Short mmCIF file of C-alpha atoms in Angstrom, two decimals:
data_model
loop_
_atom_site.label_atom_id
_atom_site.label_comp_id
_atom_site.label_asym_id
_atom_site.label_seq_id
_atom_site.Cartn_x
_atom_site.Cartn_y
_atom_site.Cartn_z
CA MET A 182 39.37 -95.06 202.37
CA ILE A 183 39.17 -97.30 199.24
CA LYS A 184 35.86 -99.17 198.56
CA ARG A 185 36.16 -102.11 196.00
CA LYS A 186 33.33 -103.66 194.12
CA TYR A 187 32.67 -105.86 191.04
CA VAL A 188 30.88 -104.10 188.11
CA PRO A 189 29.54 -105.85 185.01
CA LEU A 190 31.19 -104.29 181.87
CA ARG A 191 27.89 -103.43 180.45
CA ILE A 192 27.29 -100.74 183.11
CA VAL A 193 30.86 -99.49 183.39
CA GLN A 194 31.09 -95.75 182.71
CA PRO A 195 33.91 -93.45 181.73
CA GLY A 196 35.53 -91.96 184.84
CA MET A 197 35.26 -95.11 186.86
CA MET A 198 38.59 -96.34 188.48
CA ILE A 199 39.63 -99.89 187.73
CA ASP A 200 41.06 -101.82 190.68
CA GLN A 201 42.77 -104.53 188.79
CA ALA A 202 45.41 -104.67 186.11
CA ILE A 203 44.43 -105.86 182.64
CA ILE A 204 47.25 -107.95 181.11
CA ASP A 205 47.50 -109.39 177.62
CA ARG A 206 48.82 -112.80 176.73
CA ALA A 207 52.35 -111.52 176.31
CA GLY A 208 52.27 -110.33 179.97
CA ARG A 209 52.06 -106.63 179.03
CA VAL A 210 49.99 -104.35 181.26
CA LEU A 211 47.22 -102.89 178.98
CA ILE A 212 45.45 -101.07 181.76
CA ALA A 213 47.19 -100.32 185.08
CA ARG A 214 45.39 -100.73 188.38
CA ARG A 215 43.84 -97.49 189.55
CA THR A 216 43.40 -96.01 186.13
CA ARG A 217 40.42 -93.73 185.35
CA LEU A 218 38.65 -95.42 182.48
CA GLU A 219 37.87 -93.63 179.22
CA ASP A 220 35.69 -94.78 176.32
CA PHE A 221 38.59 -96.31 174.42
CA HIS A 222 39.53 -98.40 177.50
CA ILE A 223 36.01 -99.74 177.74
CA ASP A 224 35.73 -100.50 174.03
CA ALA A 225 39.00 -102.47 174.26
CA LEU A 226 37.74 -104.43 177.18
CA LYS A 227 34.61 -105.33 175.18
CA LYS A 228 36.72 -106.47 172.25
CA MET A 229 38.84 -108.65 174.68
CA GLY A 230 35.69 -110.34 175.90
CA VAL A 231 35.96 -109.04 179.46
CA THR A 232 32.53 -109.36 181.14
CA GLY A 233 33.18 -107.41 184.32
CA ILE A 234 35.86 -105.67 186.29
CA TYR A 235 36.66 -104.52 189.88
CA THR A 236 36.39 -100.78 190.45
CA CYS A 237 37.12 -98.69 193.44
CA GLU A 238 36.12 -95.38 194.98
CA GLY A 239 37.82 -93.11 197.44
CA THR A 240 41.46 -92.40 198.15
CA GLU A 241 44.22 -93.96 200.12
CA ASP A 242 45.87 -92.27 203.10
CA VAL A 243 48.73 -90.14 201.75
CA LYS A 244 52.17 -90.85 203.21
CA PRO A 245 54.24 -87.87 204.39
CA ALA A 246 56.61 -86.71 201.66
CA GLU A 247 60.15 -87.85 201.92
CA ALA A 248 62.55 -85.41 203.38
CA ASP A 249 64.35 -83.13 200.91
CA GLN A 250 67.67 -84.83 200.12
CA THR A 251 69.39 -81.56 199.16
CA GLN A 252 72.24 -80.71 201.40
CA GLN A 253 71.37 -78.35 204.21
CA LEU A 254 73.40 -75.14 203.97
CA PRO A 255 74.93 -73.12 206.84
CA GLU A 256 72.77 -70.06 207.58
CA PRO A 257 75.03 -67.44 205.95
CA LEU A 258 75.33 -69.53 202.77
CA GLN A 259 71.60 -70.26 202.76
CA LYS A 260 70.96 -66.53 202.94
CA LYS A 261 73.18 -65.78 200.07
CA TYR A 262 71.59 -68.58 198.07
CA ASP A 263 68.15 -67.12 198.76
CA GLN A 264 69.40 -63.74 197.62
CA VAL A 265 70.91 -64.81 194.27
CA LYS A 266 68.62 -67.61 193.13
CA VAL A 267 66.26 -66.89 190.21
CA LYS A 268 63.33 -69.20 189.87
CA ASP A 269 63.21 -71.43 186.80
CA PRO A 270 60.58 -70.80 184.11
CA ALA A 271 57.48 -72.84 184.59
CA LYS A 272 58.00 -76.52 183.73
CA VAL A 273 55.69 -79.29 182.59
CA GLN A 274 54.40 -81.38 185.41
CA ILE A 275 52.47 -84.58 184.61
CA SER A 276 50.59 -86.31 187.42
CA GLU A 277 50.97 -90.07 188.04
CA SER A 278 47.30 -90.67 186.98
CA VAL A 279 47.85 -88.79 183.68
CA ARG A 280 51.12 -90.61 183.08
CA SER A 281 49.37 -93.92 183.47
CA ARG A 282 46.38 -92.95 181.37
CA VAL A 283 48.34 -91.60 178.38
CA ALA A 284 50.86 -94.54 178.42
CA GLN A 285 48.02 -96.97 178.12
CA GLY A 286 46.29 -94.85 175.52
CA VAL A 287 49.37 -95.06 173.33
CA GLN A 288 49.47 -98.79 173.78
CA TYR A 289 45.87 -99.05 172.43
CA LEU A 290 46.80 -96.88 169.43
CA TYR A 291 49.69 -99.23 168.55
CA GLN A 292 47.62 -102.34 169.03
CA ASP A 293 44.71 -101.34 166.81
CA THR A 294 45.73 -98.76 164.23
CA GLN A 295 42.50 -99.43 162.22
CA SER A 296 40.19 -98.66 165.11
CA ALA A 297 37.33 -96.30 164.43
CA ASP A 298 38.21 -94.53 167.68
CA PHE A 299 41.93 -94.05 166.70
CA THR A 300 41.78 -90.32 166.14
CA ASN A 301 39.56 -89.69 169.17
CA ALA A 302 42.04 -91.65 171.30
CA SER A 303 44.91 -89.66 169.90
CA ARG A 304 43.19 -86.42 170.63
CA SER A 305 42.18 -87.51 174.17
CA ILE A 306 45.89 -88.33 175.02
CA THR A 307 47.13 -85.03 173.49
CA ASP A 308 44.41 -83.15 175.48
CA ASP A 309 45.87 -84.62 178.70
CA LEU A 310 49.45 -83.63 177.77
CA LEU A 311 48.49 -80.15 176.63
CA LYS A 312 46.49 -79.65 179.85
CA ALA A 313 49.57 -80.53 181.83
CA ILE A 314 51.44 -77.78 179.94
CA GLU A 315 48.72 -75.17 180.23
CA ASP A 316 47.88 -75.88 183.86
CA ASN A 317 51.45 -74.89 184.76
CA ASP A 318 51.75 -72.25 182.00
CA ALA A 319 54.83 -74.23 181.22
CA VAL A 320 57.48 -72.77 178.86
CA ALA A 321 60.20 -75.36 179.67
CA VAL A 322 60.64 -79.00 180.40
CA ASP A 323 62.87 -80.59 183.03
CA ILE A 324 64.29 -83.28 180.73
CA GLY A 325 65.59 -85.24 183.58
CA ALA A 326 62.15 -85.75 185.05
CA LEU A 327 60.13 -87.01 182.04
CA LYS A 328 59.08 -90.64 182.55
CA VAL A 329 55.71 -91.90 181.49
CA SER A 330 56.18 -95.62 181.06
CA ASP A 331 58.75 -98.27 181.45
CA GLU A 332 57.75 -99.58 178.01
CA TYR A 333 60.21 -97.90 175.62
CA THR A 334 58.02 -97.29 172.59
CA PHE A 335 55.15 -95.79 174.65
CA LYS A 336 57.36 -93.74 176.98
CA HIS A 337 59.26 -92.40 174.05
CA SER A 338 56.18 -91.40 172.11
CA VAL A 339 54.69 -89.46 175.04
CA ASP A 340 58.06 -87.81 175.95
CA VAL A 341 58.54 -86.74 172.29
CA ALA A 342 54.98 -85.35 172.08
CA THR A 343 55.45 -83.32 175.32
CA MET A 344 58.81 -81.91 174.32
CA SER A 345 57.72 -81.16 170.81
CA MET A 346 54.71 -79.12 172.01
CA ILE A 347 57.01 -77.06 174.34
CA VAL A 348 59.44 -76.50 171.58
CA ALA A 349 56.70 -75.58 169.09
CA ARG A 350 55.46 -72.95 171.53
CA LYS A 351 58.91 -71.50 171.84
CA TYR A 352 59.15 -71.50 167.99
CA GLY A 353 55.98 -69.39 167.92
CA LEU A 354 53.44 -71.77 166.49
CA ASN A 355 49.80 -71.03 167.18
CA ASP A 356 47.54 -73.05 169.53
CA ARG A 357 46.18 -75.28 166.76
CA GLN A 358 49.67 -76.12 165.51
CA VAL A 359 50.95 -76.83 169.00
CA TYR A 360 48.03 -79.23 169.58
CA GLU A 361 48.58 -80.93 166.13
CA ILE A 362 52.33 -81.37 166.70
CA GLY A 363 51.39 -83.09 169.99
CA ILE A 364 49.39 -85.55 167.97
CA ALA A 365 52.17 -85.97 165.45
CA GLY A 366 54.73 -86.52 168.21
CA LEU A 367 52.47 -89.04 169.77
CA LEU A 368 52.12 -90.94 166.50
CA HIS A 369 55.56 -90.45 165.07
CA ASP A 370 56.59 -94.05 165.58
CA ILE A 371 53.12 -95.63 164.95
CA GLY A 372 54.62 -97.40 161.91
CA LYS A 373 56.67 -99.57 164.28
CA SER A 374 53.44 -101.44 164.92
CA LYS A 375 54.03 -102.99 161.39
CA ILE A 376 57.73 -103.94 162.01
CA PRO A 377 58.19 -107.66 162.95
CA ASN A 378 58.67 -108.19 166.66
CA GLU A 379 61.90 -110.06 166.20
CA ILE A 380 63.42 -106.86 164.78
CA LEU A 381 61.52 -104.34 166.93
CA ASN A 382 62.45 -106.12 170.19
CA LYS A 383 65.85 -107.43 169.22
CA ALA A 384 68.24 -107.23 172.22
CA ALA A 385 71.26 -106.48 170.02
CA ARG A 386 72.24 -104.05 167.29
CA LEU A 387 70.35 -104.62 164.02
CA THR A 388 72.05 -105.92 160.94
CA ASP A 389 72.04 -103.66 157.79
CA GLU A 390 69.17 -105.75 156.39
CA GLU A 391 67.14 -105.42 159.65
CA PHE A 392 67.83 -101.74 159.83
CA ALA A 393 66.63 -101.25 156.32
CA ILE A 394 63.34 -102.81 157.40
CA MET A 395 63.18 -100.69 160.54
CA LYS A 396 63.78 -97.51 158.49
CA GLN A 397 60.42 -98.23 156.75
CA HIS A 398 58.53 -97.50 159.93
CA SER A 399 58.02 -93.78 158.97
CA VAL A 400 56.51 -94.88 155.62
CA TYR A 401 54.31 -97.43 157.40
CA GLY A 402 53.16 -94.66 159.84
CA TYR A 403 52.33 -92.39 156.97
CA ARG A 404 50.29 -95.07 155.30
CA ILE A 405 48.36 -95.81 158.49
CA LEU A 406 47.51 -92.11 158.90
CA GLN A 407 46.89 -91.23 155.14
CA PRO A 408 43.32 -92.54 155.00
CA LYS A 409 42.39 -90.69 158.25
CA GLU A 410 40.80 -87.60 156.85
CA ASP A 411 40.36 -86.00 160.33
CA LEU A 412 44.13 -85.75 160.65
CA SER A 413 45.92 -82.83 159.00
CA THR A 414 48.56 -83.07 156.21
CA GLU A 415 51.05 -81.52 158.61
CA ILE A 416 50.52 -84.37 161.13
CA LYS A 417 51.06 -86.98 158.42
CA LEU A 418 54.14 -85.30 156.99
CA GLY A 419 55.56 -84.95 160.55
CA VAL A 420 55.31 -88.72 160.89
CA LEU A 421 56.62 -89.41 157.44
CA GLN A 422 59.63 -87.11 157.66
CA HIS A 423 60.82 -87.13 161.23
CA HIS A 424 64.01 -89.00 160.25
CA GLU A 425 64.89 -86.66 157.42
CA LYS A 426 68.03 -84.46 157.83
CA MET A 427 68.77 -80.89 156.54
CA ASN A 428 71.72 -82.22 154.55
CA GLY A 429 69.80 -84.95 152.82
CA LYS A 430 71.32 -87.82 154.71
CA GLY A 431 68.05 -88.90 156.48
CA TYR A 432 65.27 -91.18 155.40
CA PRO A 433 62.99 -92.38 153.85
CA MET A 434 63.35 -89.92 150.95
CA GLY A 435 66.58 -88.15 151.59
CA VAL A 436 65.08 -84.69 151.07
CA THR A 437 66.90 -81.51 152.19
CA GLY A 438 66.26 -78.11 153.71
CA ASP A 439 62.79 -76.55 153.16
CA LYS A 440 61.50 -79.79 151.67
CA ILE A 441 61.30 -81.10 155.21
CA ASP A 442 58.02 -80.21 156.89
CA LEU A 443 58.34 -78.01 159.95
CA PHE A 444 56.49 -80.50 162.13
CA ALA A 445 58.98 -83.17 161.18
CA SER A 446 61.96 -80.85 162.06
CA LEU A 447 60.42 -80.05 165.45
CA ILE A 448 59.73 -83.65 166.30
CA SER A 449 63.23 -84.78 165.09
CA VAL A 450 65.15 -82.91 167.81
CA SER A 451 62.99 -84.22 170.63
CA ASP A 452 63.08 -87.73 169.10
CA ILE A 453 66.91 -87.80 168.89
CA TYR A 454 67.33 -86.45 172.41
CA ASP A 455 64.96 -88.96 173.99
CA ALA A 456 66.51 -91.88 172.02
CA LEU A 457 69.97 -90.84 173.23
CA VAL A 458 69.16 -90.70 176.96
CA THR A 459 67.05 -93.87 176.99
CA GLU A 460 68.67 -97.20 177.88
CA ARG A 461 68.06 -99.96 175.37
CA PRO A 462 69.05 -103.62 175.47
CA TYR A 463 71.91 -102.94 172.98
CA LYS A 464 73.10 -99.60 174.41
CA LYS A 465 73.69 -97.70 177.62
CA PRO A 466 71.99 -94.27 177.96
CA PHE A 467 73.89 -91.03 177.30
CA SER A 468 73.80 -88.55 180.11
CA PRO A 469 71.48 -85.58 179.47
CA ARG A 470 74.51 -83.29 179.23
CA ASP A 471 76.19 -85.50 176.59
CA ALA A 472 72.92 -85.83 174.66
CA VAL A 473 72.53 -82.13 174.51
CA GLU A 474 76.20 -81.68 173.40
CA MET A 475 75.59 -84.11 170.58
CA ILE A 476 72.56 -82.29 169.50
CA MET A 477 74.44 -79.02 169.55
CA SER A 478 76.98 -80.60 167.19
CA MET A 479 74.37 -81.53 164.60
CA THR A 480 74.24 -78.22 162.85
CA GLU A 481 74.36 -79.72 159.37
CA GLU A 482 71.54 -82.21 160.15
CA LEU A 483 69.03 -80.29 162.21
CA ASP A 484 67.16 -77.03 161.56
CA ILE A 485 69.21 -74.40 163.42
CA ASN A 486 66.18 -72.38 164.49
CA VAL A 487 64.46 -75.54 165.91
CA MET A 488 67.64 -76.50 167.68
CA ARG A 489 67.80 -73.06 169.27
CA CYS A 490 64.20 -73.31 170.45
CA PHE A 491 64.88 -76.81 171.90
CA LEU A 492 67.95 -75.61 173.78
CA GLU A 493 65.91 -72.68 175.15
CA SER A 494 63.10 -74.93 176.28
CA VAL A 495 64.99 -77.61 178.23
CA ILE A 496 66.41 -77.39 181.73
CA LEU A 497 69.26 -79.80 182.47
CA TYR A 498 70.01 -78.44 185.93
CA PRO A 499 66.92 -77.13 187.78
CA VAL A 500 67.50 -74.31 190.31
CA GLY A 501 68.32 -75.93 193.63
CA THR A 502 70.25 -78.83 192.06
CA ASP A 503 73.76 -79.60 193.52
CA VAL A 504 76.38 -80.19 190.86
CA ALA A 505 80.05 -81.00 190.86
CA LEU A 506 82.41 -78.52 189.20
CA SER A 507 85.60 -79.34 187.43
CA ASN A 508 87.57 -77.16 189.90
CA GLY A 509 86.69 -79.71 192.59
CA GLU A 510 83.91 -77.69 194.34
CA THR A 511 80.36 -78.67 194.84
CA ALA A 512 77.92 -75.95 193.85
CA ARG A 513 74.16 -75.33 193.84
CA VAL A 514 72.38 -74.02 190.71
CA VAL A 515 70.94 -70.54 191.35
CA GLU A 516 69.90 -69.50 187.85
CA ASN A 517 69.52 -70.97 184.41
CA ILE A 518 70.74 -68.83 181.52
CA PRO A 519 68.89 -68.62 178.25
CA ASN A 520 70.98 -70.10 175.37
CA ALA A 521 73.39 -71.64 177.81
CA VAL A 522 71.68 -74.86 179.00
CA LEU A 523 75.05 -76.44 180.01
CA ARG A 524 76.34 -73.54 181.88
CA PRO A 525 73.94 -72.11 184.55
CA LYS A 526 74.93 -69.72 187.34
CA VAL A 527 75.89 -71.57 190.48
CA LEU A 528 76.90 -70.87 194.13
CA GLY A 529 79.99 -72.69 195.34
CA LEU A 530 79.14 -74.47 198.57
CA THR A 531 82.71 -74.21 199.96
CA THR A 532 83.82 -70.75 198.93
CA GLY A 533 80.34 -69.06 198.75
CA ARG A 534 81.44 -67.68 195.42
CA VAL A 535 78.85 -67.22 192.59
CA TYR A 536 80.18 -68.71 189.29
CA ASP A 537 78.50 -67.33 186.19
CA LEU A 538 79.53 -70.13 183.95
CA ALA A 539 77.87 -68.63 180.83
CA ASN A 540 79.08 -65.03 180.95
CA ASP A 541 82.10 -64.66 183.31
CA VAL A 542 85.33 -65.17 181.36
CA LYS A 543 87.09 -66.09 184.68
CA CYS A 544 84.84 -69.27 184.65
CA ALA A 545 85.58 -70.24 181.09
CA ASN A 546 87.67 -73.25 182.18
CA ILE A 547 85.09 -74.53 184.65
CA ILE A 548 82.49 -77.07 183.61
CA ILE A 549 79.79 -79.10 185.33
CA LEU A 550 80.93 -82.72 185.52
#
C-alpha cells in the first residue's frame, strides 16, 4: 500500500521516493515520479527553487506477469528443445528504478556541466550500471532489450556506457578500467550540451555547415572534462576521440591506428551500433542484424580486436526466441555460438531438425530473416 505525504525540501533525505514528476519549462521530465532521490536530485531541486515535494512509502500491488507469448510446442518437440538448448551467458539486467534514476542523472549532467557535483553524479550513475552487470555476473548484453529513456541523448549515453563496460571486460581490462570506461561512455556526448538546440534537435538531416558544428561536440566534451582533475586522462581521451577511425577518416583530429586511445576505440563500436538501431526524426532505425552486419564490414575503420570483443559480447537472438528462416520454416533458438552472432543453433518447429547455422555446411544457404 502506498502512503503519500508532503515534505518540505529542507528535510528531504536521499533515498526518499518522490511521488510527483518534476518538469522543466520545456516540458522535459527532469525527475520521474517514483524515483529514489539522491544528493544531486535534491541539490537540483534547491537550485530550481522548489520548497517541498510529495513523497511516498510502501509498494503497489503487483499485477500477475503477462503470459509467455512464445509458441507452445507439442510435447515431443518440447522435449527435444529441452534436450538441445544451451543457456545463454549471463546478460545485463537493469531494473526499472535504476533505468529511471540513471536516465535522470544523465540529464542533470548535461544541464549543469560546471556543477561541483558533476564527477560524483557521474560516478553514482556508473556505480548503478556496474552493479547491474556484477549482480548478474553478466558477460553479455541482449542488445534488443536495452532501453533506458525515450530521450535519445540520455538513452544513448547509458546504452553506450553499459555496452562499453561489457566489451571492456571481454577485452580483458581490469576492474578500474572497466569502471572508468563506464564513466567515459556515459560522458562521451557531453559536448552536445554546447551545440545549439536548433542543430542538435533538427528534425532533418544536417547541412554540411551544421554537421561541421556538430562534429565539434567531442572537442567541447574534452574541454568540459579537462579541468576536472578527478577524472583520468583515459576518460578524457575516450570522450575526445570516440569518432576517430583507424584509417584516419574520423574526427576531430583524423588520427590513425595506435594514436587512438583504447577507451575511444571501445566506446566507438557501441556508439555506432546504438546510433544505427535508434530511430531519429530524420532516419528509420536499422534492425539489430543489419547494424551488426554494418559493423562487421567496418574493418578499416574499427579496431579489429575491439570489434571481435563486441561481437562476442552481444546476443541478437536470445535462447528461446522464435525466428523465421530463409527456407520458410519457423525455428526456435537453442544455442548462441561464439563468434557467430548472426548464426545461432536453432530447432525447426515444423521438421524438428536442429540447424547449426554457424558450423554445418548443409546450412550455409540458410539465414535468419
